[in-house]
Coordinates of C-alpha atoms in Angstrom, one line a residue:
Chain S
X1 CA 46.4 152.0 129.5
X2 CA 43.3 153.2 131.4
X3 CA 41.6 150.5 133.5
X4 CA 37.8 150.7 133.8
X5 CA 35.9 149.0 136.5
X6 CA 32.9 147.6 134.6
X7 CA 30.1 147.0 137.2
X8 CA 29.3 143.8 135.4
X9 CA 32.6 142.3 134.3
X10 CA 35.1 143.8 136.7
X11 CA 38.3 145.8 136.0
X12 CA 39.3 145.7 132.3
X13 CA 41.7 147.5 129.9
X14 CA 40.1 150.5 128.2
X15 CA 40.9 148.9 124.8
X16 CA 37.9 146.6 125.5
X17 CA 35.7 149.7 125.6
X18 CA 34.5 152.2 123.1
X19 CA 34.4 155.9 124.0
X20 CA 30.9 157.4 123.5
X21 CA 31.2 161.1 124.4
X22 CA 29.8 163.7 126.7
X23 CA 27.6 161.9 129.2
X24 CA 26.0 165.1 130.6
X25 CA 23.9 165.9 127.5
X26 CA 20.2 165.8 128.0
X27 CA 18.4 165.6 124.7
X28 CA 15.3 167.9 124.2
X29 CA 11.8 166.8 123.1
X30 CA 11.5 165.7 119.5
X31 CA 9.5 168.8 118.6
X32 CA 11.9 171.2 120.4
X33 CA 13.4 174.1 118.4
X34 CA 16.4 174.0 116.1
X35 CA 18.4 176.0 118.6
X36 CA 17.7 173.5 121.4
X37 CA 18.7 170.6 119.2
X38 CA 21.8 172.3 117.9
X39 CA 22.8 172.9 121.5
X40 CA 22.4 169.3 122.4
X41 CA 23.9 167.7 119.3
X42 CA 26.8 170.1 118.5
X43 CA 27.7 172.2 121.5
X44 CA 30.1 171.0 124.2
X45 CA 31.5 172.2 127.4
X46 CA 34.8 170.4 126.7
X47 CA 35.8 170.4 130.3
X48 CA 39.5 170.1 131.3
X49 CA 39.1 168.3 134.6
X50 CA 36.5 165.9 135.9
X51 CA 33.7 165.2 133.3
X52 CA 30.9 162.7 132.9
X53 CA 31.2 160.6 129.8
X54 CA 29.7 157.5 128.2
X55 CA 31.7 154.3 127.4
X56 CA 30.4 151.0 126.0
X57 CA 32.0 147.7 127.0
X58 CA 32.0 146.6 123.4
X59 CA 34.3 143.6 123.8
X60 CA 32.6 142.5 127.0
X61 CA 29.1 142.7 128.3
X62 CA 28.2 145.5 125.8
X63 CA 26.7 147.6 128.6
X64 CA 26.7 151.4 128.3
X65 CA 28.5 153.0 131.2
X66 CA 28.5 156.4 132.8
X67 CA 32.1 157.2 133.7
X68 CA 33.4 160.2 135.7
X69 CA 36.9 160.8 134.5
X70 CA 39.5 163.6 134.7
X71 CA 40.4 164.7 131.1
X72 CA 43.8 166.0 132.3
X73 CA 45.0 163.3 134.6
X74 CA 42.9 160.4 133.2
X75 CA 41.9 159.4 136.8
X76 CA 38.6 157.6 136.9
X77 CA 36.4 158.7 139.9
X78 CA 33.3 156.6 139.4
X79 CA 31.7 154.1 137.0
X80 CA 28.1 153.1 136.9
X81 CA 25.6 151.5 134.4
X82 CA 23.9 154.0 132.1
X83 CA 20.7 151.9 132.3
X84 CA 20.8 150.3 135.8
X85 CA 17.5 148.5 135.5
X86 CA 18.4 146.9 132.2
X87 CA 19.3 143.6 133.8
X88 CA 16.1 143.2 135.7
X89 CA 14.1 144.2 132.6
X90 CA 15.7 141.4 130.5
X91 CA 15.2 138.8 133.2
X92 CA 18.7 138.7 134.6
X93 CA 19.5 138.7 138.2
X94 CA 22.0 141.6 138.4
Chain E
X1 CA 68.1 193.0 111.1
X2 CA 70.4 191.0 108.8
X3 CA 68.7 189.6 105.7
X4 CA 69.6 186.0 105.3
X5 CA 71.4 185.2 102.0
X6 CA 74.2 183.1 100.6
X7 CA 76.5 186.0 101.2
X8 CA 75.5 186.4 104.9
X9 CA 76.1 182.7 105.5
X10 CA 79.5 183.0 103.8
X11 CA 80.5 186.2 105.6
X12 CA 79.5 184.9 109.1
X13 CA 81.3 181.7 108.4
X14 CA 84.5 183.6 107.9
X15 CA 84.0 185.8 111.0
X16 CA 83.3 183.0 113.5
X17 CA 79.5 183.2 113.5
X18 CA 79.7 186.1 115.9
X19 CA 77.8 188.8 114.0
X20 CA 74.3 187.3 113.6
X21 CA 71.5 189.4 115.1
X22 CA 68.9 187.7 117.2
X23 CA 66.0 186.4 115.0
X24 CA 63.3 188.3 116.9
X25 CA 63.2 190.7 119.8
X26 CA 62.0 189.9 123.3
X27 CA 59.9 192.9 124.1
X28 CA 58.1 193.8 127.3
X29 CA 54.3 194.0 126.7
X30 CA 53.0 197.5 126.1
X31 CA 49.8 198.8 127.8
X32 CA 47.7 198.7 124.7
X33 CA 47.8 197.3 121.1
X34 CA 45.6 197.7 118.1
X35 CA 45.4 193.9 117.7
X36 CA 46.3 191.2 120.2
X37 CA 46.6 187.7 119.0
X38 CA 46.4 185.1 121.8
X39 CA 48.5 182.1 120.9
X40 CA 52.0 182.1 119.4
X41 CA 51.6 179.0 117.3
X42 CA 51.8 178.9 113.5
X43 CA 48.3 180.3 113.1
X44 CA 48.8 183.2 115.5
X45 CA 52.3 184.1 114.1
X46 CA 51.0 183.9 110.5
X47 CA 48.0 186.1 111.4
X48 CA 50.3 188.7 112.9
X49 CA 52.6 188.6 109.9
X50 CA 49.8 189.0 107.3
X51 CA 48.1 191.7 109.4
X52 CA 51.3 193.7 109.2
X53 CA 52.2 192.8 105.6
X54 CA 48.9 192.8 103.8
X55 CA 46.9 195.2 106.0
X56 CA 49.5 197.7 107.2
X57 CA 48.7 197.2 110.9
X58 CA 51.6 198.5 113.0
X59 CA 50.7 197.9 116.6
X60 CA 50.3 194.2 117.0
X61 CA 51.1 191.8 119.9
X62 CA 51.2 188.0 119.9
X63 CA 51.0 186.6 123.4
X64 CA 52.2 183.0 124.0
X65 CA 52.0 181.2 127.3
X66 CA 55.0 178.9 126.5
X67 CA 57.7 179.3 123.9
X68 CA 57.5 179.5 120.1
X69 CA 57.3 176.0 118.5
X70 CA 56.5 174.3 121.9
X71 CA 52.8 173.5 121.3
X72 CA 51.3 171.9 118.2
X73 CA 53.7 173.7 115.9
X74 CA 56.2 171.1 117.2
X75 CA 53.8 168.2 117.5
X76 CA 52.7 167.4 114.0
X77 CA 53.8 165.2 111.1
X78 CA 54.6 168.3 108.8
X79 CA 52.4 167.2 105.9
X80 CA 51.2 169.8 103.5
X81 CA 48.4 169.0 100.9
X82 CA 45.2 170.5 99.5
X83 CA 43.2 167.4 98.6
X84 CA 39.9 168.8 99.9
X85 CA 36.5 168.4 98.2
X86 CA 34.0 170.8 99.6
X87 CA 33.4 174.3 98.5
X88 CA 35.2 176.8 100.7
X89 CA 37.6 174.1 102.0
X90 CA 39.2 173.3 98.7
X91 CA 39.8 176.9 97.7
X92 CA 41.1 177.7 101.2
X93 CA 43.6 174.8 101.3
X94 CA 44.6 175.3 97.7
X95 CA 45.5 178.9 98.5
X96 CA 47.4 177.6 101.5
X97 CA 49.4 175.3 99.2
X98 CA 50.2 178.2 96.9
X99 CA 51.4 180.3 99.8
X100 CA 53.6 177.4 100.9
X101 CA 55.1 177.3 97.4
X102 CA 56.4 180.9 97.9
X103 CA 56.9 180.9 101.7
X104 CA 60.7 180.6 102.0
X105 CA 61.2 183.6 99.7
X106 CA 58.4 185.6 101.2
X107 CA 59.7 185.1 104.8
X108 CA 63.4 185.1 103.8
X109 CA 63.7 181.9 105.9
X110 CA 64.1 178.4 104.5
X111 CA 61.1 176.5 105.6
X112 CA 62.4 173.4 103.7
X113 CA 59.1 173.0 101.8
X114 CA 59.5 169.8 99.8
X115 CA 56.9 169.0 97.1
X116 CA 57.5 165.3 97.2
X117 CA 54.0 164.1 96.4
X118 CA 51.2 162.9 98.7
X119 CA 50.2 159.4 97.8
X120 CA 46.9 158.0 99.2
X121 CA 46.8 154.3 98.7
X122 CA 43.6 152.8 97.2
X123 CA 42.4 149.3 98.0
X124 CA 39.0 148.9 96.3
X125 CA 37.2 150.0 93.2
X126 CA 34.8 152.0 95.3
X127 CA 37.6 153.9 97.0
X128 CA 39.1 154.5 93.5
X129 CA 35.8 156.0 92.3
X130 CA 35.5 158.2 95.4
X131 CA 39.1 159.4 94.9
X132 CA 38.5 160.0 91.2
X133 CA 35.5 162.2 92.1
X134 CA 37.5 164.1 94.7
X135 CA 40.6 164.6 92.6
X136 CA 38.7 165.6 89.5
X137 CA 36.9 168.2 91.5
X138 CA 40.3 169.4 92.7
X139 CA 41.5 169.7 89.1
X140 CA 38.4 171.5 88.0
X141 CA 38.9 174.1 90.8
X142 CA 42.5 175.0 90.2
X143 CA 44.5 172.3 92.1
X144 CA 46.3 169.2 90.9
X145 CA 45.7 165.6 91.4
X146 CA 45.9 162.3 89.6
X147 CA 45.0 158.6 89.9
X148 CA 47.9 156.1 89.5
X149 CA 47.5 152.5 88.6
X150 CA 49.7 149.7 90.1
X151 CA 52.4 149.9 87.4
X152 CA 53.1 153.6 88.1
X153 CA 52.9 153.2 91.8
X154 CA 55.3 150.2 91.9
X155 CA 57.8 152.2 89.9
X156 CA 57.6 155.3 92.2
X157 CA 57.4 153.5 95.5
X158 CA 58.9 150.1 95.0
X159 CA 58.9 148.7 98.6
X160 CA 55.3 148.9 99.7
X161 CA 53.6 145.6 100.5
X162 CA 52.1 144.7 97.1
X163 CA 51.3 141.2 98.0
X164 CA 47.9 140.1 96.5
X165 CA 47.5 138.0 99.6
X166 CA 47.5 140.9 102.0
X167 CA 44.3 141.7 103.8
X168 CA 43.7 144.8 101.8
X169 CA 45.7 144.5 98.5
X170 CA 46.8 147.8 97.0
X171 CA 45.2 148.5 93.6
X172 CA 46.5 152.1 93.0
X173 CA 46.8 155.5 94.5
X174 CA 45.4 159.0 94.5
X175 CA 48.3 161.4 94.2
X176 CA 48.8 165.1 94.6
X177 CA 52.3 165.9 93.3
X178 CA 52.5 169.5 94.6
X179 CA 51.9 168.3 98.1
X180 CA 54.7 167.4 100.5
X181 CA 56.3 168.3 103.8
X182 CA 58.0 171.3 105.4
X183 CA 60.2 171.9 108.4
X184 CA 57.8 172.7 111.3
X185 CA 60.2 174.7 113.5
X186 CA 61.4 176.7 110.6
X187 CA 57.8 177.7 109.8
X188 CA 57.3 179.0 113.4
X189 CA 60.7 180.8 113.4
X190 CA 60.3 182.1 109.9
X191 CA 56.9 183.7 110.6
X192 CA 58.1 185.0 114.0
X193 CA 61.2 186.6 112.5
X194 CA 59.3 188.1 109.5
X195 CA 56.5 189.4 111.8
X196 CA 59.0 190.9 114.2
X197 CA 60.8 192.7 111.4
X198 CA 57.4 194.4 110.5
X199 CA 57.1 195.6 114.1
X200 CA 55.0 192.8 115.7
X201 CA 55.7 192.3 119.5
X202 CA 56.1 188.6 120.1
X203 CA 55.7 188.1 123.9
X204 CA 56.6 184.7 125.1
X205 CA 56.0 183.2 128.6
X206 CA 52.9 185.4 128.8
X207 CA 49.8 183.4 129.7
X208 CA 46.3 184.8 129.5
X209 CA 44.7 184.3 132.9
X210 CA 41.5 186.3 132.4
X211 CA 39.6 188.7 130.1
X212 CA 37.6 191.9 130.7
X213 CA 34.5 192.5 128.7
X214 CA 32.5 195.8 128.6
X215 CA 29.4 196.6 126.5
X216 CA 29.8 193.6 124.2
X217 CA 33.5 194.2 123.6
X218 CA 36.6 192.6 125.0
X219 CA 38.6 195.5 126.3
X220 CA 41.7 193.7 127.7
X221 CA 43.3 190.4 128.5
X222 CA 44.8 189.8 131.9
X223 CA 48.2 188.0 131.8
X224 CA 50.9 186.9 134.2
X225 CA 52.8 189.9 132.8
X226 CA 50.1 192.4 133.4
X227 CA 46.9 193.7 131.8
X228 CA 47.1 194.3 128.1
X229 CA 44.4 196.4 126.3
X230 CA 43.4 195.6 122.8
X231 CA 41.2 197.3 120.2
X232 CA 40.8 194.0 118.4
X233 CA 41.6 190.6 119.9
X234 CA 42.0 187.3 118.1
X235 CA 42.1 183.8 119.7
X236 CA 44.3 181.2 118.0
X237 CA 44.8 178.7 120.7
X238 CA 43.7 175.4 119.2
X239 CA 43.6 172.6 121.7
X240 CA 42.7 175.0 124.5
X241 CA 40.1 177.1 122.7
X242 CA 37.2 176.0 124.9
X243 CA 39.1 176.9 128.1
X244 CA 39.8 180.5 126.8
X245 CA 36.3 180.8 125.5
X246 CA 34.9 179.9 128.9
X247 CA 37.3 182.2 130.6
X248 CA 35.7 184.9 128.5
X249 CA 32.3 183.8 129.7
X250 CA 31.1 182.8 126.2
X251 CA 29.8 179.3 127.0
X252 CA 30.0 176.2 124.9
X253 CA 31.7 175.6 121.5
X254 CA 31.2 172.8 118.9
X255 CA 34.7 171.5 119.8
X256 CA 36.1 168.6 121.8
X257 CA 39.8 168.4 122.7
X258 CA 41.4 165.1 121.7
X259 CA 45.0 164.1 121.5
X260 CA 46.9 162.8 118.5
X261 CA 50.3 161.0 118.7
X262 CA 53.1 161.1 116.2
X263 CA 56.3 159.1 116.0
X264 CA 59.8 159.3 114.6
X265 CA 62.1 156.4 114.1
X266 CA 65.9 156.2 114.2
X267 CA 67.5 157.9 111.1
X268 CA 67.7 155.7 108.0
X269 CA 69.4 156.1 104.6
X270 CA 66.9 157.5 102.0
X271 CA 64.0 155.0 101.8
X272 CA 60.8 156.9 101.1
X273 CA 60.7 159.9 98.7
X274 CA 57.0 160.7 99.2
X275 CA 54.3 161.0 101.8
X276 CA 52.3 157.8 101.8
X277 CA 48.9 157.4 103.4
X278 CA 47.2 154.1 104.2
X279 CA 43.6 154.2 105.2
X280 CA 41.2 151.3 104.9
X281 CA 39.0 149.1 107.1
X282 CA 39.8 150.9 110.3
X283 CA 43.5 151.5 109.6
X284 CA 44.7 155.0 109.4
X285 CA 48.4 155.7 108.8
X286 CA 50.6 158.3 107.2
X287 CA 54.4 158.3 106.8
X288 CA 57.2 160.3 105.3
X289 CA 60.9 160.5 105.8
X290 CA 62.5 163.6 107.3
X291 CA 65.6 165.2 105.9
X292 CA 67.5 163.8 108.9
X293 CA 66.4 160.3 107.8
X294 CA 63.9 159.6 110.5
X295 CA 60.6 158.0 109.4
X296 CA 57.9 160.4 110.7
X297 CA 54.5 158.8 111.0
X298 CA 51.2 158.8 112.8
X299 CA 47.7 157.3 112.9
X300 CA 44.5 157.8 114.7
X301 CA 43.5 159.8 117.8
X302 CA 43.6 158.2 121.2
X303 CA 39.8 157.7 120.9
X304 CA 38.8 159.4 124.1
X305 CA 38.8 163.1 125.0
X306 CA 41.9 164.4 126.7
X307 CA 43.9 167.5 127.5
X308 CA 47.0 165.5 128.5
X309 CA 49.9 165.9 126.1
X310 CA 50.9 162.3 126.3
X311 CA 49.7 159.3 124.3
X312 CA 48.4 155.9 125.2
X313 CA 49.9 152.5 124.3
X314 CA 47.1 150.8 122.3
X315 CA 47.6 153.5 119.6
X316 CA 51.4 152.9 119.6
X317 CA 50.6 149.3 118.8
X318 CA 47.9 150.1 116.3
X319 CA 50.2 152.5 114.4
X320 CA 53.1 150.0 114.5
X321 CA 50.8 147.4 113.0
X322 CA 49.8 149.7 110.2
X323 CA 53.5 150.5 109.6
X324 CA 54.6 146.9 109.2
X325 CA 51.5 145.9 107.2
X326 CA 52.2 148.6 104.5
X327 CA 56.0 148.8 104.8
X328 CA 57.2 145.4 106.0
X329 CA 60.8 146.6 105.7
X330 CA 60.2 148.8 108.8
X331 CA 59.7 145.7 110.9
X332 CA 63.0 146.0 112.8
X333 CA 63.4 149.8 112.8
X334 CA 63.5 151.2 116.3
X335 CA 61.3 154.1 117.5
X336 CA 63.3 157.1 118.5
X337 CA 60.6 159.3 120.0
X338 CA 56.9 159.7 120.1
X339 CA 54.8 162.6 121.3
X340 CA 51.2 163.8 121.6
X341 CA 49.5 167.1 120.9
X342 CA 46.0 168.2 122.0
X343 CA 43.8 169.4 119.2
X344 CA 40.5 171.0 118.7
X345 CA 38.3 168.4 117.1
X346 CA 35.3 170.1 115.7
X347 CA 31.8 168.7 115.1
X348 CA 32.2 168.4 111.3
X349 CA 36.0 168.2 110.9
X350 CA 36.2 171.7 109.5
X351 CA 37.7 174.8 111.3
X352 CA 36.3 178.0 112.6
X353 CA 37.5 181.4 111.2
X354 CA 34.9 183.8 112.3
X355 CA 33.5 186.6 114.3
X356 CA 32.1 185.9 117.7
X357 CA 29.3 187.2 120.0
X358 CA 31.7 190.0 121.1
X359 CA 32.2 192.8 118.6
X360 CA 35.9 193.0 118.6
X361 CA 36.8 189.4 119.3
X362 CA 37.7 186.9 116.4
X363 CA 38.1 183.2 116.6
X364 CA 40.6 180.9 114.8
X365 CA 40.0 177.3 116.0
X366 CA 38.9 173.8 115.3
X367 CA 41.7 172.6 113.1
X368 CA 41.3 168.9 113.8
X369 CA 44.3 167.0 112.4
X370 CA 44.9 169.5 109.7
X371 CA 46.3 172.7 111.2
X372 CA 49.9 172.5 110.0
X373 CA 49.2 172.7 106.3
X374 CA 46.5 175.3 106.8
X375 CA 48.7 177.8 108.8
X376 CA 49.6 180.2 105.9
X377 CA 46.0 180.5 104.6
X378 CA 44.7 180.5 108.2
X379 CA 46.9 183.5 109.0
X380 CA 46.0 185.1 105.6
X381 CA 42.2 184.9 106.0
X382 CA 42.2 185.5 109.8
X383 CA 44.2 188.7 109.2
X384 CA 41.7 189.7 106.5
X385 CA 38.8 189.0 108.8
X386 CA 40.3 191.0 111.7
X387 CA 41.3 193.9 109.5
X388 CA 38.1 194.2 107.5
X389 CA 35.7 192.9 110.1
X390 CA 34.0 190.6 107.5
X391 CA 34.8 187.0 106.4
X392 CA 36.3 186.4 102.9
X393 CA 34.0 184.3 100.6
X394 CA 36.2 181.2 101.1
X395 CA 35.5 181.2 104.9
X396 CA 32.0 182.6 104.8
X397 CA 30.6 179.3 106.1
X398 CA 33.5 178.6 108.6
X399 CA 31.5 180.2 111.4
X400 CA 30.0 178.9 114.6
X401 CA 26.4 179.1 113.4
X402 CA 26.8 176.7 110.5
X403 CA 25.4 173.7 112.4
X404 CA 22.2 175.6 113.1
X405 CA 21.9 176.4 109.3
X406 CA 22.5 172.7 108.5
X407 CA 25.7 173.7 106.6
X408 CA 28.1 171.1 108.0
X409 CA 31.5 171.1 106.2
X410 CA 31.9 167.4 106.8
X411 CA 34.5 166.2 104.3
X412 CA 34.4 162.7 105.7
X413 CA 30.7 162.3 106.2
X414 CA 31.3 161.1 109.8
X415 CA 28.5 163.0 111.5
X416 CA 28.7 165.1 114.7
X417 CA 31.2 163.0 116.6
X418 CA 34.6 164.8 116.9
X419 CA 36.7 161.8 117.4
X420 CA 35.8 160.4 113.9
X421 CA 37.1 163.4 111.9
X422 CA 40.6 162.2 111.3

């Protein structure tokens, strides 16, 4: 079982989380070309080693997280919120 | 090389089993080949065999980093079926099933193909309508399929959980009777032996560590056993396609590598004569009984990208829950082994059999969960592609540019999320 350190809830089993996908993708402008959109939606580096990926704490605080994880050893190097200012924006204090 | 026959088994039995030839040679790599296939799995071996048999190629090498049968060839649940719906896919998989039907004779090697029926359980009228559409399409395009009601299903598979109080009561099944299972090692060994007899060099313990490209062509592969030049080169390394692709400097692919677990129980007396598939409401489970008696089964991917050939525990629990909910009689059966293989999960769940940005490089990849059953046709059409330098009609849309054209071959309608194409 992977254990993910949720910045909001603390360390939890990965079964509380849902895997999103490649966290390094930057989506192009809405009016960008077909080639640019194909690249963003369909093409992947598929790294063996340390990669940036998104997870959502679906059975917890429901935050989207950016996780740096090794796809061979499953070691997690860092976890941070995908949208760090979300708490402030919704009136919370974290 | 001895041809296997009842007589050869009898004769070698009388002479102390001392006169068998080795099944295939262990050659040193030559400096140059007409065709190099990277990857000695079922797809690579089948490709080499059909290149030699159908297209008269004489000078072929298959290079394999490990040993034959050590990768995904030995990490599957051995299910063979052709219940595909979309144009291209259905013809391709049906041809594969037809090749399976004649494979033992063709290879002179018993691959133990057993057409024991593939039974997909249905749990709602909507699912039954969907299955009727799919299976009618199969019948209209030259395959077989039928829908069974509860009476027939209870007669054929008496010990499923038919309780009307279960969370998803069974209402019937979609059945392909020509589908079944085969012996996975025998398929690898059979193709290797048959290819070797046609002059193919199968080079094991030979890992590709780099490639050399000149003027838009791949001229050679660097290996731990020296540089090997190739006039044409094919990649068939599902699970690690992206790594080899990037080694060749070709950038990104519409593939993510995920791992899939499979399980086998302790051997039991004959219990289940068919392949049974259970998939509803988030459950995904398939089971058959091997000739040794072990219950062979599997479920979903591990849900996150991984190159590690080891599985996680939540999926073990998930699969065990599926097993006991559909076959409660397995509740006290002990697990003997479980294993995990890494697979190319493509963006639409369909494979790639295509030309590449390099003139003489061909790609065979992206088999998702379904590579085992596909291996004969995969070899057949990949060999055809390499020999004739153009795709056959069936695989015309199995190329890397289909997403750009909007021609996704998404049987499941799951969208561009590789982990969902189970």
